[in-house]
XYZ file of C-alpha atoms in Angstrom:
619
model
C 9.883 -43.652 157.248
C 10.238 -47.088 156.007
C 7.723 -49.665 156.692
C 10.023 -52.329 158.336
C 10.848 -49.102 161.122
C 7.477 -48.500 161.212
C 6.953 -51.802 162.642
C 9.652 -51.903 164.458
C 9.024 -48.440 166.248
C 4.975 -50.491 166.763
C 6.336 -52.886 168.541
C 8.861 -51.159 170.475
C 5.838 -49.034 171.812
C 3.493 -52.165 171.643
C 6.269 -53.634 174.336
C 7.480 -50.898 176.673
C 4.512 -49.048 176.960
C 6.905 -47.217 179.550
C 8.060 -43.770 178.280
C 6.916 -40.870 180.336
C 7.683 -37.005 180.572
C 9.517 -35.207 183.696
C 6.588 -35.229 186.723
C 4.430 -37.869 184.392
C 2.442 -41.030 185.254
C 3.016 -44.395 183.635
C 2.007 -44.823 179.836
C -0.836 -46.983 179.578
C -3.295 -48.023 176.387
C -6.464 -47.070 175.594
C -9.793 -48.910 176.249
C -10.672 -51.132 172.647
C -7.277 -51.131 171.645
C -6.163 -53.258 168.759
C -2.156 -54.535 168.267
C -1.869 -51.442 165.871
C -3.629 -48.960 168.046
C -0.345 -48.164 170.619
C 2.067 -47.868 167.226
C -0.575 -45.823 165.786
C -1.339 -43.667 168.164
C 2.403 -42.246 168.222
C 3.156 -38.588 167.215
C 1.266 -37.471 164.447
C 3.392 -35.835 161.645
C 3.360 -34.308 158.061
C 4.504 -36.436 155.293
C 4.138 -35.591 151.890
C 0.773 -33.198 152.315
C -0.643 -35.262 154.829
C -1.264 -36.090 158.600
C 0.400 -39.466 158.587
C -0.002 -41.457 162.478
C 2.763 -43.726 163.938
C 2.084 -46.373 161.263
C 2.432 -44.202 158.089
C -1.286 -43.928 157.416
C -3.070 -41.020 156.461
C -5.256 -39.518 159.298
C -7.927 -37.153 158.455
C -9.076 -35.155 162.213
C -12.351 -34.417 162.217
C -13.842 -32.707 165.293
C -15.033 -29.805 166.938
C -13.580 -26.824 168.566
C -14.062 -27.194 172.633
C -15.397 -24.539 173.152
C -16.540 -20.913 173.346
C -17.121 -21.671 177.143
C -12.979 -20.370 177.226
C -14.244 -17.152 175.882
C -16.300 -16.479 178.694
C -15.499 -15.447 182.218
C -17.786 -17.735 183.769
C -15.828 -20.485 184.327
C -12.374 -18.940 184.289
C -10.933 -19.430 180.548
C -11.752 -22.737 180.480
C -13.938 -25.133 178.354
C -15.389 -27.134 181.117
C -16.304 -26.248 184.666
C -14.642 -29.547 185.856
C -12.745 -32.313 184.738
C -16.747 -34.371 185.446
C -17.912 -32.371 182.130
C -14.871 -32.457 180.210
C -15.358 -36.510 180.427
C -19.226 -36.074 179.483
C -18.352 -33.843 176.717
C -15.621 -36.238 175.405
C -17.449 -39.579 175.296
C -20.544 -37.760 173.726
C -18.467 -35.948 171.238
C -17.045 -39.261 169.646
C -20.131 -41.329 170.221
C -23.045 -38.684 169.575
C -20.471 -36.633 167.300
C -18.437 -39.047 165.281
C -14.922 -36.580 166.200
C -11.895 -38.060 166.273
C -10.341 -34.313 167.527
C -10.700 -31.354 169.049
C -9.416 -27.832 168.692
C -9.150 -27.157 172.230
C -9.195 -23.378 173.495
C -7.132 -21.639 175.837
C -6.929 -18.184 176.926
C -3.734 -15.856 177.575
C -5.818 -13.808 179.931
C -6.017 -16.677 182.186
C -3.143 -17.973 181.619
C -1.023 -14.788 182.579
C -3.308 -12.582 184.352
C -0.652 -10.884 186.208
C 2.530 -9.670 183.647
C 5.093 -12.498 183.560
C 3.379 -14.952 186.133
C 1.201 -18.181 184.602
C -0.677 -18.872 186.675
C -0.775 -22.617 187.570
C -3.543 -23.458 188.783
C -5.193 -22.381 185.424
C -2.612 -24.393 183.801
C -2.772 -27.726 185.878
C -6.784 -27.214 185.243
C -6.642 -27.054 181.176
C -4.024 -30.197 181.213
C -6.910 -32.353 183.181
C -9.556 -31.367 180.786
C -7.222 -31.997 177.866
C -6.157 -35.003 179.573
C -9.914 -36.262 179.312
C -10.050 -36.042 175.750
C -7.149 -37.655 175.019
C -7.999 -40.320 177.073
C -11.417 -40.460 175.349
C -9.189 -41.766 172.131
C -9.114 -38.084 171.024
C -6.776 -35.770 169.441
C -6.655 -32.362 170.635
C -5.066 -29.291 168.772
C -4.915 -26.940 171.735
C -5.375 -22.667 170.388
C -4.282 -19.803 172.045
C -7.884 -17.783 171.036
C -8.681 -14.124 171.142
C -11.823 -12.549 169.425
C -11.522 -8.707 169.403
C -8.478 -8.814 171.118
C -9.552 -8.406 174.726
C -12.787 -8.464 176.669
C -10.965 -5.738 178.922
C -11.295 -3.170 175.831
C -15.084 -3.080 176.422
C -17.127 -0.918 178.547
C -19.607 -2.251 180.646
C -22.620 -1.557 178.933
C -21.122 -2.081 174.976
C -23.190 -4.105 172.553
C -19.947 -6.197 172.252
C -17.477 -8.119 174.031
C -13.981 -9.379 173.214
C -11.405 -12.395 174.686
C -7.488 -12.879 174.771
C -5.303 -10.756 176.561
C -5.156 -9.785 179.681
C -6.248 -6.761 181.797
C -2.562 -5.725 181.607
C -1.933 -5.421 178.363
C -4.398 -3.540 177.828
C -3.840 -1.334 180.497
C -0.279 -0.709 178.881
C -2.164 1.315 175.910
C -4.075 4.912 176.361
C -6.063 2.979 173.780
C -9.557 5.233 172.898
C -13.208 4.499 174.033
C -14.189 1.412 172.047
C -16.985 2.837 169.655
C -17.915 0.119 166.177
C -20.648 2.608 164.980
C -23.600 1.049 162.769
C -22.211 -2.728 163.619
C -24.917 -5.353 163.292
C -22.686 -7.693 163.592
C -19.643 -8.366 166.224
C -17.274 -9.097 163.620
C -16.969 -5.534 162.142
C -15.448 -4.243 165.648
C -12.572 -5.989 163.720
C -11.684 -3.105 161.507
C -14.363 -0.372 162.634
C -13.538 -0.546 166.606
C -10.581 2.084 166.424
C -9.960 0.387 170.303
C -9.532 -2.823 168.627
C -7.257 -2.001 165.586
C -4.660 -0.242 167.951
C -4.423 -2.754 170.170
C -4.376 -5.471 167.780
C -1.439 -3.245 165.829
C 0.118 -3.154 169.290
C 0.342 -6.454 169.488
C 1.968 -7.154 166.046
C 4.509 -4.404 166.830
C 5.541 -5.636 169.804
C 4.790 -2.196 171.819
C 5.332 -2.173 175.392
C 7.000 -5.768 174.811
C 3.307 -7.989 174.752
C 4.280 -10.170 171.831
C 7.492 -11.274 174.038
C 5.417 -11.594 177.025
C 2.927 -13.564 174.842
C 5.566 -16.038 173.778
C 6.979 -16.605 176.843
C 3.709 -17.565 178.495
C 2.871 -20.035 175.322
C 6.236 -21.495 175.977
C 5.356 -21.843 179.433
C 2.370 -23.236 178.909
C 3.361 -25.929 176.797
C 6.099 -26.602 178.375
C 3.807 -27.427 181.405
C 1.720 -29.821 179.497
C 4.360 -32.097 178.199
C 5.058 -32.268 181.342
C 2.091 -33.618 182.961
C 0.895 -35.084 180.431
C 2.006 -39.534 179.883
C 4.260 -40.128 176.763
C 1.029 -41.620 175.702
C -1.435 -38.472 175.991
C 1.425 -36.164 174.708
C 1.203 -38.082 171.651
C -2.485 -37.360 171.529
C -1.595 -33.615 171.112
C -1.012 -33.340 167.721
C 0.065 -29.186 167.340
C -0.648 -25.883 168.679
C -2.277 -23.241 167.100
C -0.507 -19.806 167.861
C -3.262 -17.296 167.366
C -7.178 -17.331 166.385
C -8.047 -15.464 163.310
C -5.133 -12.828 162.867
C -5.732 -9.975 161.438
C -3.042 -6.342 161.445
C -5.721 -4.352 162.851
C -4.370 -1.364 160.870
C -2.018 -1.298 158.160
C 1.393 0.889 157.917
C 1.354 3.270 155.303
C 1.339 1.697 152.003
C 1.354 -1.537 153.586
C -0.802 -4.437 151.733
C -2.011 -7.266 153.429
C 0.299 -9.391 151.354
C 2.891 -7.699 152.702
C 1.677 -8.245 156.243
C 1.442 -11.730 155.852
C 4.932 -11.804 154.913
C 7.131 -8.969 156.769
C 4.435 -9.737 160.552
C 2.373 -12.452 160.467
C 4.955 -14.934 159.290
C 7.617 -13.895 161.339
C 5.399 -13.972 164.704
C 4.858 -18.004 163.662
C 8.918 -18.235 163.157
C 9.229 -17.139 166.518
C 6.274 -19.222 168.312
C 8.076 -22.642 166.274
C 11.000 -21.741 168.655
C 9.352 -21.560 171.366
C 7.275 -25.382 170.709
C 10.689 -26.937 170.348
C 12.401 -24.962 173.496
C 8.989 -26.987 175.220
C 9.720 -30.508 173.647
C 7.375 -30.129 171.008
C 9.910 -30.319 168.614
C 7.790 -33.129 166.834
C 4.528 -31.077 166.565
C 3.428 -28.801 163.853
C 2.723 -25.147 164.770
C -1.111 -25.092 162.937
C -0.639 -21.295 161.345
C -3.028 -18.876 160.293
C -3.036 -16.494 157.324
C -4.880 -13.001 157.059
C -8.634 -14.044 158.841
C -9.908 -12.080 155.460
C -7.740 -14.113 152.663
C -11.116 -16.357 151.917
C -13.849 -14.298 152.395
C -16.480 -14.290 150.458
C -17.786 -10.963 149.893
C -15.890 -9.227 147.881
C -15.362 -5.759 149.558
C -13.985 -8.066 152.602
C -11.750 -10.001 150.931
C -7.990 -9.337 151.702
C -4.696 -11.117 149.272
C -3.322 -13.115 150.996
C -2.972 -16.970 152.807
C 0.819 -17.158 153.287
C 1.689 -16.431 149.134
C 5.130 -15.865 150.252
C 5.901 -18.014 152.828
C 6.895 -22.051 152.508
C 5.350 -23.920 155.125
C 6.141 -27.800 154.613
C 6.353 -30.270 157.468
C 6.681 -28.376 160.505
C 3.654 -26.547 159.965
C -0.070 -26.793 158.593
C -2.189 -24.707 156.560
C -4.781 -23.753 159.113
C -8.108 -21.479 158.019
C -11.483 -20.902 158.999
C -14.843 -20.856 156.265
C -17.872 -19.022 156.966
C -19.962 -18.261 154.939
C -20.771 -14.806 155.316
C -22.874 -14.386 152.363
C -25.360 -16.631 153.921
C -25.286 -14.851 157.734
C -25.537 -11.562 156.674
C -28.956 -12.702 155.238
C -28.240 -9.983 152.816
C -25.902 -11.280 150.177
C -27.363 -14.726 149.887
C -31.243 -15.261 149.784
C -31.807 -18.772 148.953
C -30.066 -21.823 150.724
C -27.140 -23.509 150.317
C -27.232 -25.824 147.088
C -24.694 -29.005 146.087
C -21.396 -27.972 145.278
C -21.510 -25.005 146.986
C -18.062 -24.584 148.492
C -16.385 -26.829 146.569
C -14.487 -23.960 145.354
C -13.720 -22.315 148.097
C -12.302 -25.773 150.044
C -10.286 -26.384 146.653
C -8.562 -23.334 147.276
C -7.580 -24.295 150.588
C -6.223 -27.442 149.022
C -4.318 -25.858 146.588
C -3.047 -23.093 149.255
C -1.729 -25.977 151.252
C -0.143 -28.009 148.323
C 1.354 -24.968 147.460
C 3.060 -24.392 150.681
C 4.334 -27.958 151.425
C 2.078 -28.819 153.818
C -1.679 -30.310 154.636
C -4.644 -28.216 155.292
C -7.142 -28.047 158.505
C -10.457 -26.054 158.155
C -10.380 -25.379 161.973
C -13.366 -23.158 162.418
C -16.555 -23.449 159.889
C -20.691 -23.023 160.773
C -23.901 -21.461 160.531
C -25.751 -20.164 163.391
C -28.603 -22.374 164.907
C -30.988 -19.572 165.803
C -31.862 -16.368 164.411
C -33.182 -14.852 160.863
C -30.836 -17.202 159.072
C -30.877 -20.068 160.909
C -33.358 -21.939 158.377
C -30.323 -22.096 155.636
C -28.164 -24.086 158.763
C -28.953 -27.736 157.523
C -27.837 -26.724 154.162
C -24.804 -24.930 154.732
C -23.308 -27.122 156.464
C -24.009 -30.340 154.723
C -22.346 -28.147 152.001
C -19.389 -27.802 153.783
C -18.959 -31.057 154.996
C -19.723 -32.687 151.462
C -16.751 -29.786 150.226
C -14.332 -31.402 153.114
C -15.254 -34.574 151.545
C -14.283 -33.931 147.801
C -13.781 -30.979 145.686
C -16.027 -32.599 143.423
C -19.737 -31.601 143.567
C -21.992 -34.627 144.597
C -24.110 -34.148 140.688
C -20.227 -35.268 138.829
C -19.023 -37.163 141.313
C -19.837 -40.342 140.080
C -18.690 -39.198 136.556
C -15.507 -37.582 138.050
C -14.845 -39.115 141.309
C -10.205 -38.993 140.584
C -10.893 -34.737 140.418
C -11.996 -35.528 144.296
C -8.501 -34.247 145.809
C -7.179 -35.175 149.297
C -10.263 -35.730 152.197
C -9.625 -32.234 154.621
C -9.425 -32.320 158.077
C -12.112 -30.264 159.966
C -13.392 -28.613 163.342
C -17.100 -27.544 163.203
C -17.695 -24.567 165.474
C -18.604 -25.605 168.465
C -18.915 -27.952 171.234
C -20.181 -25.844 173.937
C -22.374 -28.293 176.532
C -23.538 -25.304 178.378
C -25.318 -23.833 175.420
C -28.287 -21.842 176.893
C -27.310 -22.664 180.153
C -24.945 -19.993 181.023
C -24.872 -16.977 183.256
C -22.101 -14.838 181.836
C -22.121 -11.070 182.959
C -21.073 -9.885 180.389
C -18.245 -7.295 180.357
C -18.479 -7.426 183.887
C -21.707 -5.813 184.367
C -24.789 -7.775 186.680
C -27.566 -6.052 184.779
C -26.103 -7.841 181.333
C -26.496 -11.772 182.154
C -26.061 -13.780 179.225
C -27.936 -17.311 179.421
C -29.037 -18.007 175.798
C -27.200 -19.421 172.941
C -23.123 -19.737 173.455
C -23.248 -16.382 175.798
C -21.346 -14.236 173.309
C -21.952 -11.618 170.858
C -25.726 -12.997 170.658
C -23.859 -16.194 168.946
C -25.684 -19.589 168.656
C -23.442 -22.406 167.601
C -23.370 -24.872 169.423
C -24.062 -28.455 167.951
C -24.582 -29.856 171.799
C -26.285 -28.811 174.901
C -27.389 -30.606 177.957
C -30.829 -31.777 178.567
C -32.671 -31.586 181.883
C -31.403 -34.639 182.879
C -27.895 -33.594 182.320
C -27.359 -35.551 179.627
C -25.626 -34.261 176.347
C -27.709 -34.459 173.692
C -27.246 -32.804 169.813
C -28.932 -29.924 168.418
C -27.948 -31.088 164.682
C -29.138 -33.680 162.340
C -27.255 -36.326 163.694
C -26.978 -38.019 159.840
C -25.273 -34.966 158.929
C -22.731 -34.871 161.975
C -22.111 -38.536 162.808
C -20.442 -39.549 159.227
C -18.590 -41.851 157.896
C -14.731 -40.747 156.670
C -11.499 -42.413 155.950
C -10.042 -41.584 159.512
C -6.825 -43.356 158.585
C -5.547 -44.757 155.085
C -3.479 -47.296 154.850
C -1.807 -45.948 151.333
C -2.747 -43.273 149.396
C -6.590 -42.138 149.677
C -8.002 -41.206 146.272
C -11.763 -40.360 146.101
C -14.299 -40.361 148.883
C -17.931 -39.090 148.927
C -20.674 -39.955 151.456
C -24.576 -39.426 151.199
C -25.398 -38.474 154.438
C -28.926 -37.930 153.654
C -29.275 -35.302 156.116
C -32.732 -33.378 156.345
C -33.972 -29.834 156.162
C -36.807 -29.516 157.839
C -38.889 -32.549 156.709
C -36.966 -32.567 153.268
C -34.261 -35.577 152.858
C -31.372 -33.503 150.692
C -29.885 -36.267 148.302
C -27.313 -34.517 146.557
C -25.345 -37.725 145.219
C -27.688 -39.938 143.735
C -25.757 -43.448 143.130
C -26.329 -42.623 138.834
C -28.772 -44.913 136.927
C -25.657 -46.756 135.177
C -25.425 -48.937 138.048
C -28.110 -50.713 138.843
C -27.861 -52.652 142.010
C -25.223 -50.323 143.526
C -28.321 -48.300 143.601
C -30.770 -51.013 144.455
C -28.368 -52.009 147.472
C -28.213 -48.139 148.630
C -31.867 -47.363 148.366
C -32.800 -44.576 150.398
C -30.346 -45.217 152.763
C -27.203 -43.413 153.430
C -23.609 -44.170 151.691
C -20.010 -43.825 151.818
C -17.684 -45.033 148.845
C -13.829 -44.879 149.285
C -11.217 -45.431 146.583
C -7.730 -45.821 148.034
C -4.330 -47.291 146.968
C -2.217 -50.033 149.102
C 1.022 -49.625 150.560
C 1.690 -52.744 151.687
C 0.462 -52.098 155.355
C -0.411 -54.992 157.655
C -2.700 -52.474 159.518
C -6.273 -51.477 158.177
C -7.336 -48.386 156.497
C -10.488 -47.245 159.043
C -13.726 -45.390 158.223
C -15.126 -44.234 161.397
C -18.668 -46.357 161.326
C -22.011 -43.854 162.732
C -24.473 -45.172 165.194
C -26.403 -45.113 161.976
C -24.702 -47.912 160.984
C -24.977 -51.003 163.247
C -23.456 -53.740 162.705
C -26.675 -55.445 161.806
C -27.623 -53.249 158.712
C -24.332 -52.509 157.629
C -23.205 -53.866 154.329
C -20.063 -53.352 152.874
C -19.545 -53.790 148.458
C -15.330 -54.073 147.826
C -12.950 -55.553 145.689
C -11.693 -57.198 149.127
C -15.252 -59.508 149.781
C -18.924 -58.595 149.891
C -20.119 -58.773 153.604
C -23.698 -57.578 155.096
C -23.311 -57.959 159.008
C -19.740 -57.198 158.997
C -17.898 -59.863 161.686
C -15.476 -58.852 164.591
C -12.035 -57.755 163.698
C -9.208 -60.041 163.364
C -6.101 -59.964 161.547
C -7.343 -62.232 158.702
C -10.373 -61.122 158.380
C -10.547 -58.249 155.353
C -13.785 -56.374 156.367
C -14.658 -56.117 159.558
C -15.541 -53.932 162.508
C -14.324 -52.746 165.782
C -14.784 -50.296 169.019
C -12.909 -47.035 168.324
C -9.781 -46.795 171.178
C -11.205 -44.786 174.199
C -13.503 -46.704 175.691
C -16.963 -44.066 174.512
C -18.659 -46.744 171.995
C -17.705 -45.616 168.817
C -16.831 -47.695 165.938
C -14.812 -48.485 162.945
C -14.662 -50.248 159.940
C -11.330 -52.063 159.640
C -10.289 -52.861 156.052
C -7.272 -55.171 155.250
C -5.219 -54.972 152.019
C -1.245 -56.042 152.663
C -0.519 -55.508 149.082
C 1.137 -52.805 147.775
C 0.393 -50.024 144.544
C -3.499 -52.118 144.347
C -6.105 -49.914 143.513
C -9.011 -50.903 146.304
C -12.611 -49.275 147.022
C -15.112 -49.841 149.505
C -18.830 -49.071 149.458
C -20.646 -48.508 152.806
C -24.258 -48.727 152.874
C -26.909 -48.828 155.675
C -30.210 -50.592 154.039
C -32.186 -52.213 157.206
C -32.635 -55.029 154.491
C -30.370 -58.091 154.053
C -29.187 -57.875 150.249
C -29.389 -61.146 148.226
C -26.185 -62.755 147.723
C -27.095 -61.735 143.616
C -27.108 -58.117 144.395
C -23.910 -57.844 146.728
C -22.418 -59.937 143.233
C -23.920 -57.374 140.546
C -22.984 -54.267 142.841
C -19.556 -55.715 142.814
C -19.044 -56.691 139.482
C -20.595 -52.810 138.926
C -17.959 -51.362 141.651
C -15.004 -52.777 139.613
C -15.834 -52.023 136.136
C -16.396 -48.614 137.166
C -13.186 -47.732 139.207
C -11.518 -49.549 136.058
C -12.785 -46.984 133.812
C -12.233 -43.704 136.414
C -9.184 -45.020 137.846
C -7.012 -46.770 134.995
């Protein structure tokens, strides 16, 4: 899209403010709103490899997935037991959390618990609770999930439990007694659970009709959401994610998993991209799985695959999960999680989405909290954050920082504020409560619970999950890295030292934590934004850029380069605004937090540093 429609289109929307959906209340904006913010805002799309917003920026989603609660019975299917904690959850999720997203979970079993009838009160329910976070300034990415296919495969007393379909299609199959053997862990009912693989195989095959039934209750659910949903919330729903984690269950005879991919799985997403733009979602991207095994990382689990065949481009987006399962098994991996550790495997994903036509969204990556392997959490995940960051490790990025590839989009598993508060019965049975952890397969995930008070507080380093990142580019992003400086224990993990070469980039750093973005202009009016942590107040901010040198960045104004504003939504989260209306200029920006006003000297030597250095990396 041009830039002169772009503007146009911004203040068209800037003006009206007045388009609505069938059965919808009147568009309105968002708390802290800017003059951008309302054009911005507006359907998010795919545009050469990336999420670009309403103004042609790039938009990098980072989030959570809201939340395992769905998988539960507890509460009906649903992430929140009222619209009360959806708000809560929302506001603390962008203020304690830094998200800008969420990959919001819904449940077919809920949703159709009686063979071609949604039911709409469970419907009408999920829209208010999406309708929170959207009003929160958040984007949500709603996802059909199922774990083990059903919960309704599972006897009373089993070890495990399952979520997705109903009771009714499972009552269609003379499916066996669900047996996984020698399973430590829930994941191997996957392929050892002979209950699960024929259902699942079922469901692929369309037996007894439950993929139709399946798309016609997706259909009808989002048809129901445009629908009561403002013009202005739709737009906050960025895509729909068909189906959690697919796997075949079993394969036909001489079947590979390539082949599945291919002749099944992509055919399935064909059909569920007709039925988003028979709801009006025409716009949206259907956000598609490949084989759940294509990136795992033990080798005797590891499956070919992640759509090789298929050509995604704009309509869709690469969509996979990352655990490392190396480092929960507590087996394969000893040690903990070092710099540069899934660089590779997040490059991959990269490439697998470049090669399709598309951009990429980690939607599901974590560690558990609790357990024999919890003490390797703060490491792998400030690994896999750093790896969403750059596929450079944080040792060469300094030396190699143009290798660093496109930022990723992300959704940390989970956001569950009723973490060891719950009382599940699980499958059913009153002697099995569940209360600890998420309530599920022994899991414990959860970056957020509720104190005693009520009040939502994190379970995480908050340095390592309130970060800095380009949320939207004006231009063409081209390196980022950020020293979080999270901890381990007592230990501060540094893992990208600012290098001895420059001086009084490191000087005005110190021990505090970083950010350093290298992007190239478009000729935008509107800012490229870095969300801003609380870590970062306004009063021991300082920000190093070929645009100014600024420490106690001012209030936002059109003509002001570097500045800062509220986030839209109204939950006290921030942004750093930068300005550059040129167009094909090679800009950076250097965020630092030192509690210490820098001499006017410094912020000139870090400068002078900055430039000569992105001269020789970037020219």
């Amino acid at each position: 899209m041009s830039k002169l429609r772009v503007h146009l289109l911004g203040v068209l929307v800037l003006l009206t403010g007045l388009l609505t959906t069938a059965g919808a209340q009147p568009a309105s904006a968002l708390p802290d709103d800017l003059w951008f913010d309302p054009a911005a805002a507006a359907t998010l799309t795919v545009q050469n490899g990336r999420f670009t917003d309403g103004l042609g920026r790039e938009v990098v989603l980072r989030g959570y997935n809201v939340s395992g609660e769905t998988k539960l019975k507890e509460n009906n299917g649903l992430p929140f037991a009222s619209v009360a904690d959806a708000k809560k959850s929302a506001t603390a999720l962008r203020a304690l959390g830094g998200g800008n997203s969420v990959r919001f979970l819904l449940s077919w079993a809920y949703a159709e618990p009686t063979r071609g009838q949604v039911d709409s009160a469970y419907l009408a329910a999920a829209t208010d609770q999406i309708r929170a976070f959207v009003d929160a300034g958040i984007r949500v990415y709603p996802d059909f999930h199922q774990d083990l296919y059903s919960r309704w495969l599972f006897d009373s007393d089993s070890w495990y439990t399952g979520d997705g379909a109903p009771k009714w299609a499972v009552d269609l199959g003379d499916y066996p007694d669900e047996y996984c053997g020698i399973c430590p862990f829930w994941g191997q009912n996957i392929t050892s659970n002979a209950a699960v693989t024929q259902a699942t195989y079922d469901f692929w095959h369309n037996e007894y009709g439950l993929q139709d039934a399946f798309l016609d209750t997706a259909q009808k659910t989002m048809t129901y959401v445009r629908q009561n949903l403002t013009a202005t919330q739709f737009a906050g729903v960025v895509g729909f994610d068909p189906w959690n984690e697919p796997h075949a269950g079993t394969y036909d005879s001489g079947q590979t998993s390539r082949a599945w991919e291919k002749d099944v799985l992509w055919p399935f997403y064909v059909k569920f991209r007709a039925r988003m733009d028979a709801a009006g979602w025409q716009a949206k991207p259907a956000f598609v799985e490949p084989n759940l095994f294509w990136n795992a990382n033990i080798d005797f689990q590891k499956q070919e695959g992640g759509l090789l065949d298929s050509t995604l481009g704009s309509r869709y987006v690469f969509n996979t999960h990352f655990y490392d399962q190396k480092a929960i098994s507590g087996v394969f991996m000893w040690g903990k999680a070092e710099d540069g550790q899934y660089v590779g495997d997040f490059g991959t994903v990269r490439d697998r989405a470049t090669a399709t036509g598309t951009t990429a969204i980690i939607s599901e990556f974590g560690h558990p909290l609790s357990g024999s392997v919890s003490d390797k959490a703060p490491t792998v995940y400030k690994a896999m954050y750093q790896a969403l960051d750059s596929r450079v490790k944080g040792a060469n990025w300094w030396a190699n920082p143009a290798s660093s590839g496109p930022v990723l989009s992300g959704s940390q598993w989970q956001w569950d504020i009723y973490n060891g508060r719950h009382h599940e019965l699980m499958n059913d049975n009153p002697n099995e409560v569940q209360t600890a952890g998420d309530a599920w397969n022994d899991e414990d995930l959860s970056a957020v619970r509720l104190d005693d008070s009520g009040k939502a507080v994190l379970r995480q380093d908050a340095r390592m999950l309130d970060r800095v990142y380009p949320s939207a580019t004006a231009g063409r992003s081209l390196a980022f890295t950020y020293e979080d400086r999270s901890r381990d224990g007592s230990t501060t993990l540094t893992w990208n030292p600012v290098p001895s070469s420059l001086p009084n980039v490191a000087q005005l750093v110190g021990s505090g934590q970083y950010a350093l973005q290298v992007w190239r202009s478009d000729g935008s009016a509107e800012p490229t934004e870095l969300h801003l942590p609380a870590s970062f107040p306004n009063a021991s901010t300082t920000v190093v850029s070929d645009l100014g040198t600024v420490f106690g960045p001012p209030a936002y104004t059109r003509t002001t380069p570097i500045a800062t504003a509220a986030e839209p939504g109204g939950t006290g989260s921030r942004r750093l605004l930068l300005t550059a209306a040129d167009s094909g200029v090679l800009h950076y920006a250097l965020v630092a937090n030192g509690a210490t006003a820098p001499s006017a000297s410094v912020l000139s030597a870090a400068r002078a540093e900055l430039s000569s250095w992105m001269a020789a990396e970037f020219n």
